[in-house]
Coordinates of C-alpha atoms in Angstrom, one line a residue:
M271 CA 225.7 5.9 -144.2
K272 CA 227.9 6.4 -141.1
I273 CA 230.5 9.2 -141.1
L274 CA 233.5 8.9 -138.9
P275 CA 234.4 12.0 -136.9
L276 CA 237.0 14.0 -138.9
T277 CA 239.7 13.4 -136.3
A278 CA 239.4 9.7 -137.1
L279 CA 240.4 10.6 -140.7
L280 CA 243.3 12.7 -139.5
T281 CA 245.1 12.4 -136.2
L282 CA 242.7 10.7 -133.9
S283 CA 244.3 11.6 -130.8
L284 CA 244.9 13.1 -127.4
A285 CA 245.0 13.6 -123.7
A286 CA 242.0 15.2 -122.0
A287 CA 241.5 18.9 -122.8
Q288 CA 241.1 19.8 -119.2
T289 CA 244.7 18.8 -118.6
T290 CA 246.1 21.3 -121.1
Q291 CA 243.7 24.1 -120.1
A292 CA 244.9 23.7 -116.5
Q293 CA 248.5 24.2 -117.5
T294 CA 250.4 27.1 -119.0
T295 CA 251.1 26.5 -122.7
Q296 CA 254.5 27.1 -124.2
P297 CA 255.7 28.0 -127.6
I298 CA 255.7 25.0 -130.0
P299 CA 259.3 24.0 -131.0
A300 CA 260.2 24.5 -134.6
E301 CA 260.9 20.8 -135.0
L302 CA 257.4 19.9 -133.9
R303 CA 255.9 22.4 -136.3
A304 CA 258.0 20.8 -139.0
R305 CA 256.6 17.3 -138.1
Y306 CA 253.1 18.6 -138.4
E307 CA 253.9 20.0 -141.9
A308 CA 255.4 16.7 -143.0
L309 CA 252.4 14.8 -141.5
R310 CA 250.0 17.1 -143.4
D311 CA 251.9 16.6 -146.7
A312 CA 251.9 12.8 -146.3
T313 CA 248.1 12.8 -145.5
L314 CA 247.3 14.9 -148.6
K315 CA 249.4 12.6 -150.8
G316 CA 247.6 9.5 -149.4
D317 CA 251.0 8.1 -148.4
L318 CA 249.9 5.7 -145.7
Q319 CA 253.4 4.3 -145.0
A320 CA 254.7 7.8 -144.4
V321 CA 251.7 8.6 -142.1
R322 CA 252.3 5.4 -140.1
A323 CA 255.9 6.5 -139.5
F324 CA 254.7 9.4 -137.4
Y325 CA 253.2 7.1 -134.8
L326 CA 254.6 4.8 -132.2
P327 CA 253.5 1.2 -132.9
D328 CA 251.5 1.2 -129.6
A329 CA 250.0 4.7 -130.1
R330 CA 246.7 5.0 -128.1
L331 CA 244.1 6.7 -130.3
T332 CA 240.6 7.6 -129.1
D333 CA 237.6 9.0 -131.0
V334 CA 235.4 11.8 -129.8
N335 CA 233.1 9.4 -127.9
G336 CA 236.0 8.0 -126.0
Q337 CA 236.2 4.7 -127.9
P338 CA 239.7 3.3 -128.6
L339 CA 240.8 3.1 -132.2
S340 CA 243.6 0.9 -133.6
L341 CA 246.3 2.6 -135.6
N342 CA 245.5 0.2 -138.5
A343 CA 241.8 1.3 -138.5
A344 CA 242.9 5.0 -138.4
L345 CA 245.2 4.4 -141.4
E346 CA 242.4 2.5 -143.3
A347 CA 240.2 5.5 -142.9
L348 CA 242.9 7.4 -144.8
N349 CA 243.0 4.9 -147.7
P350 CA 243.2 7.1 -150.9
Q351 CA 240.8 4.8 -152.6
V352 CA 238.2 5.7 -150.0
V353 CA 239.0 9.3 -149.1
T354 CA 240.7 12.1 -150.9
F355 CA 241.7 15.4 -149.3
E356 CA 241.5 18.5 -151.3
K357 CA 242.5 20.9 -148.5
L358 CA 244.0 20.2 -145.0
T359 CA 245.2 22.9 -142.7
Y360 CA 246.5 22.7 -139.1
E361 CA 246.6 25.5 -136.5
L362 CA 248.8 24.6 -133.5
R363 CA 247.3 26.3 -130.5
G364 CA 249.8 25.6 -127.8
A365 CA 251.9 22.9 -126.2
V366 CA 252.9 21.6 -122.8
L367 CA 256.5 20.4 -122.8
S368 CA 258.1 18.1 -120.3
G369 CA 261.5 16.8 -121.3
D370 CA 261.1 14.4 -124.2
Q371 CA 257.3 14.6 -124.1
A372 CA 255.0 17.2 -125.6
T373 CA 251.2 17.6 -125.5
V374 CA 250.0 19.7 -128.5
Q375 CA 246.5 21.1 -129.0
V376 CA 245.8 21.2 -132.7
W377 CA 242.8 22.5 -134.7
Q378 CA 242.3 21.1 -138.2
R379 CA 240.2 22.0 -141.2
V380 CA 239.6 19.6 -144.0
E381 CA 237.8 19.5 -147.3
G382 CA 237.6 16.4 -149.5
K383 CA 235.6 13.5 -150.9
V384 CA 234.7 10.1 -149.5
T385 CA 234.0 7.1 -151.8
P386 CA 232.0 4.6 -149.7
L387 CA 231.5 2.3 -152.6
P388 CA 233.1 2.1 -156.1
G389 CA 231.4 4.6 -158.4
T390 CA 230.0 6.7 -155.5
S391 CA 231.3 9.9 -153.9
Q392 CA 230.3 12.5 -151.3
A393 CA 231.9 15.8 -150.7
F394 CA 232.6 16.6 -147.1
G395 CA 234.3 19.3 -144.9
G396 CA 234.8 19.9 -141.3
D397 CA 236.8 21.1 -138.4
A398 CA 238.3 19.1 -135.5
L399 CA 240.1 19.9 -132.3
S400 CA 242.4 17.4 -130.7
E401 CA 245.4 17.1 -128.5
D402 CA 248.4 14.9 -129.6
L403 CA 250.8 13.4 -127.2
W404 CA 254.3 13.3 -128.7
R405 CA 257.4 11.6 -127.4
K406 CA 261.0 12.0 -128.6
V407 CA 262.4 8.5 -129.4
N408 CA 266.0 8.2 -130.5
G409 CA 266.0 12.0 -131.3
E410 CA 262.7 11.9 -133.4
W411 CA 259.3 13.1 -132.3
L412 CA 256.6 10.4 -132.6
I413 CA 252.9 10.5 -131.7
A414 CA 252.2 8.3 -128.7
G415 CA 248.6 9.1 -128.1
S416 CA 245.7 11.1 -129.4
R417 CA 242.1 11.7 -128.5
A418 CA 239.5 13.9 -130.2
L419 CA 238.0 16.8 -128.3
E420 CA 235.5 18.3 -130.7
S421 CA 234.5 17.8 -134.3
E422 CA 232.2 19.4 -136.8
T423 CA 231.4 17.5 -140.0
R424 CA 229.7 19.2 -143.0
I425 CA 228.1 16.8 -145.5
A426 CA 225.0 16.7 -147.7
G427 CA 223.8 20.0 -146.3
Q428 CA 224.0 18.9 -142.7
V429 CA 226.3 20.0 -139.9
I430 CA 227.1 17.3 -137.3
R431 CA 228.8 18.6 -134.1
Q432 CA 230.3 16.3 -131.6
R433 CA 232.2 17.0 -128.4
A434 CA 234.1 14.7 -126.1
P435 CA 232.0 14.0 -123.0
A436 CA 233.0 15.8 -119.8
P437 CA 234.8 13.6 -117.3
V438 CA 232.3 11.7 -115.1
S439 CA 233.1 11.4 -111.4
D440 CA 233.2 8.1 -109.6
T441 CA 230.1 9.1 -107.7
E442 CA 228.2 9.8 -110.9
L443 CA 229.3 6.5 -112.4
V444 CA 228.1 4.6 -109.3
A445 CA 224.8 6.3 -109.4
R446 CA 224.3 5.6 -113.1
R447 CA 225.3 1.9 -112.7
A448 CA 222.9 1.5 -109.8
A449 CA 220.0 3.2 -111.7
L450 CA 220.6 1.0 -114.7
A451 CA 220.7 -2.1 -112.5
G452 CA 217.3 -1.2 -111.1
L453 CA 215.8 -0.7 -114.6
A454 CA 217.5 -3.4 -116.7
R455 CA 215.7 -6.7 -117.3
P456 CA 218.3 -9.4 -117.4
L457 CA 218.1 -12.0 -120.2
S458 CA 219.7 -15.2 -119.0
T459 CA 219.8 -17.1 -122.3
L460 CA 220.4 -16.3 -125.9
D461 CA 218.7 -19.5 -127.0
P462 CA 215.8 -18.5 -129.4
A463 CA 213.9 -21.7 -128.4
A464 CA 213.9 -20.9 -124.7
R465 CA 210.6 -20.4 -122.9
N466 CA 210.6 -18.2 -119.7
A467 CA 209.1 -15.0 -118.4
E468 CA 212.1 -12.9 -119.2
F469 CA 210.4 -11.3 -122.3
S470 CA 207.2 -10.3 -120.5
W471 CA 208.2 -6.6 -121.2
L472 CA 207.3 -7.3 -124.8
G473 CA 203.6 -7.0 -124.0
E474 CA 204.0 -3.3 -123.0
L475 CA 206.4 -2.6 -125.8
V476 CA 204.0 -3.7 -128.6
K477 CA 200.7 -2.6 -127.0
G478 CA 198.8 -0.9 -129.9
V479 CA 201.7 -1.5 -132.3
R480 CA 201.2 -2.5 -135.9
V481 CA 204.9 -3.0 -136.7
L482 CA 207.9 -3.4 -134.4
G483 CA 211.2 -2.4 -135.9
A484 CA 213.9 -4.8 -134.6
G485 CA 217.4 -3.4 -135.2
E486 CA 220.8 -4.8 -134.9
G487 CA 224.1 -3.2 -133.9
S488 CA 225.8 -4.9 -136.8
H489 CA 224.8 -7.0 -139.8
G490 CA 227.1 -9.7 -138.4
T491 CA 226.4 -10.1 -134.6
A492 CA 225.1 -13.6 -133.8
E493 CA 223.6 -12.6 -130.5
H494 CA 221.5 -9.9 -132.1
F495 CA 220.1 -12.3 -134.7
Q496 CA 219.4 -14.9 -132.0
L497 CA 217.6 -12.4 -129.8
K498 CA 215.6 -11.1 -132.7
D499 CA 214.6 -14.7 -133.5
R500 CA 213.5 -15.1 -129.8
V501 CA 211.5 -11.8 -130.0
F502 CA 209.7 -12.8 -133.1
R503 CA 208.7 -16.2 -131.7
E504 CA 207.4 -14.5 -128.5
L505 CA 205.5 -12.0 -130.7
V506 CA 203.9 -14.8 -132.6
R507 CA 203.0 -17.0 -129.7
D508 CA 201.8 -14.4 -127.2
H509 CA 200.9 -11.2 -129.2
G510 CA 199.3 -12.3 -132.5
F511 CA 202.2 -11.2 -134.8
T512 CA 202.2 -13.0 -138.2
V513 CA 204.6 -11.2 -140.6
L514 CA 208.3 -11.0 -140.8
A515 CA 209.4 -8.0 -143.0
L516 CA 213.0 -8.3 -144.1
E517 CA 215.6 -5.8 -145.3
D518 CA 215.8 -7.7 -148.6
S519 CA 214.1 -7.6 -152.0
Y520 CA 210.5 -8.5 -152.5
A521 CA 211.7 -11.4 -154.8
S522 CA 213.9 -12.8 -152.0
G523 CA 211.1 -12.5 -149.5
D524 CA 208.7 -14.2 -151.9
A525 CA 211.1 -17.2 -152.2
V526 CA 211.5 -17.5 -148.5
D527 CA 207.8 -17.0 -147.9
R528 CA 207.0 -20.0 -150.1
Y529 CA 209.4 -22.0 -148.0
V530 CA 207.9 -21.1 -144.6
R531 CA 204.4 -21.8 -146.0
G532 CA 205.5 -25.4 -146.7
E533 CA 206.1 -25.2 -150.5
G534 CA 209.0 -27.2 -151.9
P535 CA 211.5 -29.4 -150.1
D536 CA 212.1 -28.9 -146.4
D537 CA 215.6 -27.5 -147.0
A538 CA 216.1 -24.5 -144.7
D539 CA 219.7 -23.9 -145.9
A540 CA 218.6 -23.7 -149.6
A541 CA 215.8 -21.4 -148.7
T542 CA 218.0 -19.0 -146.7
A543 CA 220.6 -19.0 -149.5
Q544 CA 217.9 -17.4 -151.7
L545 CA 218.1 -14.2 -149.7
E546 CA 219.9 -11.7 -152.0
I547 CA 221.6 -9.7 -149.3
G548 CA 224.5 -11.8 -148.2
V549 CA 224.5 -10.8 -144.5
W550 CA 221.3 -12.8 -144.0
Q551 CA 222.7 -16.0 -145.4
T552 CA 223.5 -17.3 -141.9
Q553 CA 222.7 -20.2 -139.7
E554 CA 221.0 -17.8 -137.3
V555 CA 218.5 -16.6 -139.9
R556 CA 218.1 -20.2 -141.2
D557 CA 217.0 -21.3 -137.7
L558 CA 214.3 -18.7 -137.6
L559 CA 212.9 -19.6 -141.0
R560 CA 213.0 -23.3 -140.1
W561 CA 211.0 -22.6 -137.0
M562 CA 208.5 -20.6 -139.0
R563 CA 207.9 -23.5 -141.4
A564 CA 207.5 -25.9 -138.5
Y565 CA 205.0 -23.5 -136.8
N566 CA 203.0 -23.2 -140.0
A567 CA 202.9 -27.0 -140.5
A568 CA 201.4 -27.5 -137.0
R569 CA 199.4 -24.2 -136.7
G570 CA 195.9 -25.7 -136.8
D571 CA 193.5 -22.8 -137.0
R572 CA 196.0 -20.2 -136.0
P573 CA 197.0 -17.6 -138.6
E574 CA 199.7 -18.5 -141.1
L575 CA 203.2 -16.9 -140.7
R576 CA 204.4 -14.9 -143.7
V577 CA 207.7 -13.3 -144.9
V578 CA 208.0 -10.2 -147.1
G579 CA 211.0 -8.3 -148.4
I580 CA 210.8 -4.5 -148.3
D581 CA 214.1 -3.5 -150.1
M582 CA 214.3 -2.4 -153.7
Q583 CA 217.9 -2.8 -154.9
M584 CA 217.3 -5.6 -157.3
P585 CA 215.1 -4.6 -160.3
T586 CA 216.1 -7.7 -162.2
T587 CA 214.5 -10.1 -159.7
S588 CA 211.4 -7.9 -159.4
V589 CA 211.0 -8.1 -163.1
A590 CA 211.5 -11.9 -162.9
V591 CA 208.8 -12.3 -160.3
L592 CA 206.5 -10.0 -162.3
T593 CA 207.0 -12.2 -165.3
Q594 CA 206.0 -15.3 -163.2
L595 CA 202.9 -13.7 -161.8
A596 CA 201.7 -11.6 -164.7
P597 CA 198.5 -12.7 -166.4
Q598 CA 198.4 -13.0 -170.2
N599 CA 197.4 -9.4 -170.6
P600 CA 198.7 -8.0 -173.9
R601 CA 199.5 -4.5 -172.5
L602 CA 201.3 -5.9 -169.4
Q603 CA 203.2 -8.5 -171.4
A604 CA 204.3 -5.7 -173.9
A605 CA 205.4 -3.5 -171.0
L606 CA 207.5 -6.3 -169.5
A607 CA 209.2 -7.2 -172.8
P608 CA 212.0 -4.5 -172.9
L609 CA 212.8 -5.0 -169.2
R610 CA 213.2 -8.8 -169.1
P611 CA 216.6 -8.9 -170.8
L612 CA 218.2 -6.3 -168.5
E613 CA 220.9 -8.0 -166.4
P614 CA 221.9 -6.8 -162.9
Q615 CA 225.0 -5.1 -164.2
F616 CA 222.8 -2.9 -166.4
W617 CA 221.1 -1.4 -163.3
F618 CA 224.4 -1.3 -161.3
A619 CA 225.9 0.9 -164.0
L620 CA 223.1 3.4 -164.3
A621 CA 225.0 6.0 -162.2
E622 CA 227.8 6.0 -164.7
D623 CA 225.7 6.1 -167.8
K624 CA 225.8 9.7 -169.2
D625 CA 223.2 9.0 -171.9
E626 CA 220.2 11.0 -170.6
A627 CA 218.1 9.9 -173.6
R628 CA 218.6 6.2 -172.8
Y629 CA 217.7 6.8 -169.2
A630 CA 214.6 8.7 -170.2
R631 CA 213.6 5.8 -172.4
L632 CA 214.1 3.4 -169.5
L633 CA 211.9 5.6 -167.2
G634 CA 209.3 5.6 -169.9
Q635 CA 209.3 1.8 -170.1
I636 CA 209.0 1.6 -166.3
T637 CA 206.1 4.1 -166.3
E638 CA 204.3 2.1 -168.9
L639 CA 204.8 -1.0 -166.8
R640 CA 203.3 0.7 -163.8
R641 CA 200.3 2.0 -165.8
A642 CA 199.8 -1.5 -167.3
V643 CA 199.6 -3.0 -163.9
D644 CA 197.3 -0.3 -162.5
A645 CA 195.0 -0.9 -165.4
L646 CA 194.5 -4.6 -164.5
P647 CA 190.9 -5.4 -163.4
A648 CA 190.4 -5.3 -159.6
G649 CA 189.8 -9.0 -159.5
T650 CA 193.1 -10.0 -161.2
P651 CA 194.8 -12.7 -159.1
Q652 CA 197.7 -11.3 -157.1
R653 CA 197.1 -7.8 -158.4
A654 CA 198.4 -6.2 -155.2
Q655 CA 201.7 -8.0 -155.5
L656 CA 202.0 -6.9 -159.2
V657 CA 201.5 -3.3 -158.2
H658 CA 204.0 -3.6 -155.4
L659 CA 206.6 -5.2 -157.7
A660 CA 206.2 -2.7 -160.4
E661 CA 206.9 0.1 -157.9
T662 CA 210.1 -1.6 -156.8
V663 CA 211.4 -1.6 -160.4
R664 CA 210.9 2.2 -160.5
Q665 CA 212.5 2.6 -157.0
G666 CA 215.5 0.5 -158.0
A667 CA 216.1 2.4 -161.2
T668 CA 216.0 5.7 -159.2
F669 CA 218.3 4.3 -156.6
W670 CA 221.0 3.1 -159.0
R671 CA 220.8 6.2 -161.1
G672 CA 221.5 8.3 -158.0
L673 CA 224.2 6.2 -156.5
A674 CA 227.0 8.6 -157.4
D675 CA 225.7 10.8 -154.6
F676 CA 225.8 8.3 -151.7
S677 CA 223.7 10.4 -149.3
R678 CA 221.0 10.9 -151.9
A679 CA 221.0 7.2 -152.8
N680 CA 220.5 6.3 -149.1
L681 CA 217.7 8.9 -148.8
I682 CA 216.0 7.3 -151.9
R683 CA 216.5 3.8 -150.5
D684 CA 215.1 4.4 -147.0
A685 CA 212.1 6.4 -148.3
A686 CA 211.4 3.5 -150.7
M687 CA 211.7 0.9 -147.9
G688 CA 209.3 3.0 -145.8
A689 CA 206.8 3.1 -148.6
N690 CA 207.2 -0.6 -149.3
T691 CA 206.7 -1.5 -145.6
R692 CA 203.5 0.6 -145.5
S693 CA 202.3 -1.0 -148.8
A694 CA 203.0 -4.5 -147.5
F695 CA 200.9 -4.0 -144.3
D696 CA 198.2 -1.9 -146.1
T697 CA 197.6 -4.0 -149.2
L698 CA 199.4 -7.4 -148.9
F699 CA 198.8 -8.1 -145.2
P700 CA 196.0 -5.8 -144.1
G701 CA 195.1 -6.0 -140.5
Q702 CA 198.1 -8.2 -139.6
R703 CA 201.0 -7.3 -137.2
G704 CA 204.6 -7.8 -138.0
M705 CA 208.3 -7.4 -137.0
L706 CA 210.7 -5.5 -139.3
W707 CA 214.2 -7.0 -139.4
A708 CA 216.8 -4.4 -140.4
H709 CA 219.8 -2.4 -139.1
N710 CA 219.5 -0.2 -136.0
F711 CA 219.7 3.0 -138.1
H712 CA 217.1 1.8 -140.6
V713 CA 214.5 1.0 -137.9
S714 CA 215.3 3.9 -135.5
K715 CA 212.6 6.5 -135.3
V716 CA 215.1 9.3 -135.7
P717 CA 218.4 9.2 -137.6
A718 CA 221.8 9.0 -135.9
Q719 CA 224.3 11.9 -135.9
G720 CA 226.0 11.6 -139.3
Q721 CA 223.1 10.0 -141.0
T722 CA 222.3 12.7 -143.5
Y723 CA 218.8 11.6 -144.5
A724 CA 215.4 10.6 -143.1
N725 CA 215.6 6.9 -142.5
L726 CA 213.1 4.0 -142.8
G727 CA 212.0 4.1 -139.2
Q728 CA 211.4 7.9 -139.3
H729 CA 209.1 7.5 -142.3
L730 CA 207.1 4.8 -140.5
A731 CA 206.9 6.8 -137.2
R732 CA 205.6 9.8 -139.2
A733 CA 203.0 7.7 -141.0
W734 CA 201.9 5.5 -138.1
G735 CA 202.7 7.4 -135.0
G736 CA 202.5 5.1 -131.9
A737 CA 201.6 2.1 -134.1
Y738 CA 205.3 1.9 -135.0
R739 CA 207.9 1.3 -132.3
A740 CA 211.6 0.4 -132.5
L741 CA 213.8 -2.0 -130.5
G742 CA 217.5 -1.3 -130.8
F743 CA 220.5 -3.6 -130.1
S744 CA 224.0 -2.9 -128.9
F745 CA 227.1 -4.6 -127.7
A746 CA 230.1 -3.8 -125.4
G747 CA 232.8 -5.4 -127.7
G748 CA 233.8 -8.7 -129.2
E749 CA 233.7 -9.3 -132.9
V750 CA 231.4 -9.0 -135.9
R751 CA 231.2 -10.5 -139.4
A752 CA 231.6 -7.9 -142.1
V753 CA 233.4 -7.0 -145.4
S754 CA 236.6 -5.0 -145.0
T755 CA 236.5 -1.3 -145.9
D756 CA 239.9 -1.9 -147.5
P757 CA 239.2 -2.4 -151.3
A758 CA 242.2 -4.8 -151.5
K759 CA 240.5 -7.1 -149.0
Q760 CA 236.9 -7.0 -150.1
R761 CA 237.2 -10.1 -152.2
E762 CA 237.5 -12.1 -148.9
G763 CA 233.8 -11.4 -148.4
F764 CA 232.2 -11.5 -144.9
V765 CA 234.8 -12.4 -142.4
P766 CA 235.1 -12.1 -138.5
M767 CA 236.6 -8.8 -137.4
S768 CA 237.6 -7.6 -133.9
L769 CA 235.8 -4.7 -132.2
S770 CA 237.3 -2.1 -130.0
P771 CA 235.9 -2.3 -126.5
A772 CA 233.1 0.1 -125.4
P773 CA 234.4 3.1 -123.4
E774 CA 234.3 2.4 -119.6
T775 CA 231.7 5.2 -119.1
S776 CA 229.4 4.2 -121.9
L777 CA 225.9 2.8 -121.6
D778 CA 227.0 -0.6 -122.9
A779 CA 229.8 -0.8 -120.3
L780 CA 227.7 0.4 -117.3
I781 CA 224.7 -1.8 -118.0
A782 CA 226.7 -5.0 -118.3
S783 CA 225.9 -7.6 -115.6
E784 CA 226.3 -11.3 -115.1
A785 CA 223.6 -12.1 -117.6
P786 CA 224.6 -12.3 -121.3
A787 CA 222.1 -9.6 -122.3
A788 CA 219.7 -7.1 -120.8
Y789 CA 216.6 -5.1 -121.9
L790 CA 216.1 -1.4 -121.1
N791 CA 213.0 0.7 -121.5
T792 CA 214.4 4.0 -122.7
A793 CA 211.5 6.1 -121.6
Q794 CA 211.9 4.8 -118.0
A795 CA 215.6 5.6 -118.2
L796 CA 214.9 9.2 -119.3
A797 CA 212.4 9.6 -116.4
T798 CA 215.0 8.4 -113.8
P799 CA 216.7 11.3 -112.0
A800 CA 220.1 9.8 -112.0
L801 CA 220.0 9.2 -115.7
R802 CA 217.8 12.0 -117.0
G803 CA 220.6 14.4 -117.9
W804 CA 222.7 11.7 -119.5
F805 CA 219.8 10.3 -121.6
S806 CA 218.8 13.8 -122.7
A807 CA 222.1 14.1 -124.6
P808 CA 223.1 11.9 -127.6
L809 CA 224.4 8.5 -126.5
G810 CA 226.5 6.0 -128.5
V811 CA 225.0 2.7 -129.6
A812 CA 226.4 0.0 -131.8
A813 CA 226.3 0.9 -135.5
V814 CA 228.4 -1.4 -137.7
G815 CA 227.1 -1.9 -141.2
A816 CA 228.1 -4.4 -143.8
T817 CA 231.6 -3.0 -144.1
Y818 CA 234.0 -2.4 -141.2
A819 CA 237.7 -1.8 -140.4
P820 CA 238.8 -3.9 -137.4
G821 CA 239.4 -1.8 -134.4
S822 CA 237.6 1.3 -135.8
T823 CA 234.7 3.1 -134.1
S824 CA 231.6 0.9 -133.8
Y825 CA 229.2 3.3 -132.3
A826 CA 227.0 6.2 -133.5
N827 CA 225.5 8.9 -131.4
V828 CA 221.7 9.3 -131.3
N829 CA 219.0 10.7 -129.0
L830 CA 218.3 7.3 -127.6
P831 CA 214.7 7.8 -126.1
Q832 CA 213.6 9.4 -129.4
A833 CA 215.2 6.7 -131.6
F834 CA 214.3 3.5 -129.7
D835 CA 211.5 2.6 -127.3
G836 CA 213.6 -0.2 -126.0
M837 CA 217.2 -1.5 -126.2
I838 CA 218.8 -4.9 -125.8
F839 CA 222.4 -4.8 -124.8
V840 CA 224.7 -7.9 -125.1
K841 CA 228.0 -8.2 -123.2
R842 CA 229.9 -9.6 -126.2
S843 CA 229.3 -9.8 -129.9
T844 CA 230.4 -12.9 -131.8
A845 CA 230.4 -13.3 -135.5
T846 CA 227.4 -14.8 -137.2
K847 CA 227.8 -18.3 -138.7
L848 CA 227.6 -18.5 -142.4
L849 CA 225.7 -21.2 -144.1
E850 CA 227.9 -24.2 -144.8
K851 CA 229.0 -24.5 -148.4
R852 CA 227.6 -27.4 -150.4

């Protein structure tokens, strides 16, 4: 879960703090105080039209990382269906007045609840310091600009502090850009089928590695999908990798695995459409699966390529595959009987079910399923798969039951995906090497700021040490494909959405070159004198999930060298291409 800085939920504003501190502040006019009181009241009521009326149409808003935000995105973050404010206070700390213009430094404290998905909620609180630039237009004070200075978010027992970066001199920027140019490895093509030496760095990255986590800055960036396709092909051809682990259910992975192994008709679109998580139903993913099938058909004595799903959100399909694979064992068949009729909606509604006795019965049935599978003789065909599937049923029930607490649900999910990944490579594919395909902040070895739980990559890094490494992906702007965060627009599904450009002093902006993409070894960057201080502090990298508000922040801060062993930066993100409808 990605938490916006609190100023993005409130005023999202300002001119640089140093400007105000260098000038003598003046008393704040009563009419400006009244404007803040009215803005506070409108925000508490969730009256977005009233809030919009306080801003000039071209108001320039900037988050704490220096990324521009559109006014529409700021207002969408205030949607009363998504966020409710229980308390909101302002403390006006001074102003600089110049004719019809005023720069006001304002401290804010907020308490409320955020609803990331229907039926879920998460209490939060925090403070924010910002400066708002007001202009008097036709006798009325309106906000013309705003940029966050500091924010502190308190959520799920964590405190996330962020501070706007200090101004960087032109000399420092030149030094950083030059150092990055010397370290970055240009990637001249995004074509997954290309063959050249530009990925020779992979050999060092995966030395001694059992699983490489390959992230993505959004679930809808075509270039990230294409480059991950290229990475996997290189890993297969030159480094002995054989398994693609997907952030999708085991049942979906099993269906796609059968396709890449040559079973059924050679219909890559139909195979890709069987993936349950819609963000993967794209032409870019299809192209990789089609290549895997062709590789297997012509592999000769080389190892077979396999696919496995490591997610656990779909107990219904886990039970369906269990039913297909289960032997005619009386105890196992009896354990499956009460679970077979349960439709997806049953599991989705578990968080809202207040009948504790009914949930206890369900857990008892799932426990008996697991015991029945464990009791199968060691030589039972596909016993390892049956054990794995039974565990995903338990995980799914726990996840959906806990969904009302969104942070807890994410904690459960990532812990389960970590356990499933270890199980896949320990029992289903022992001795094999694989690439894990998931979001940046599932695969990262430490969570991002605002990620209030141990993530999948952290679990794997703790379990496997240096045998797990992570490759992150970022972008400097463009567009992504995602679902709107506006509940009224979510029926439109996955649609292209515009991104705000990366801040001019950001890593994405400074590493950009003539090539469409570039690779960076983060440890080498940390060891470079001109970059050491910068890379020792949290840096922003792309972090758009399945939902997005066009023009909102698209980055999360993270200790980059700890999170990712390498990063691939693309100059421009374009939306993934959905499968064509039949």
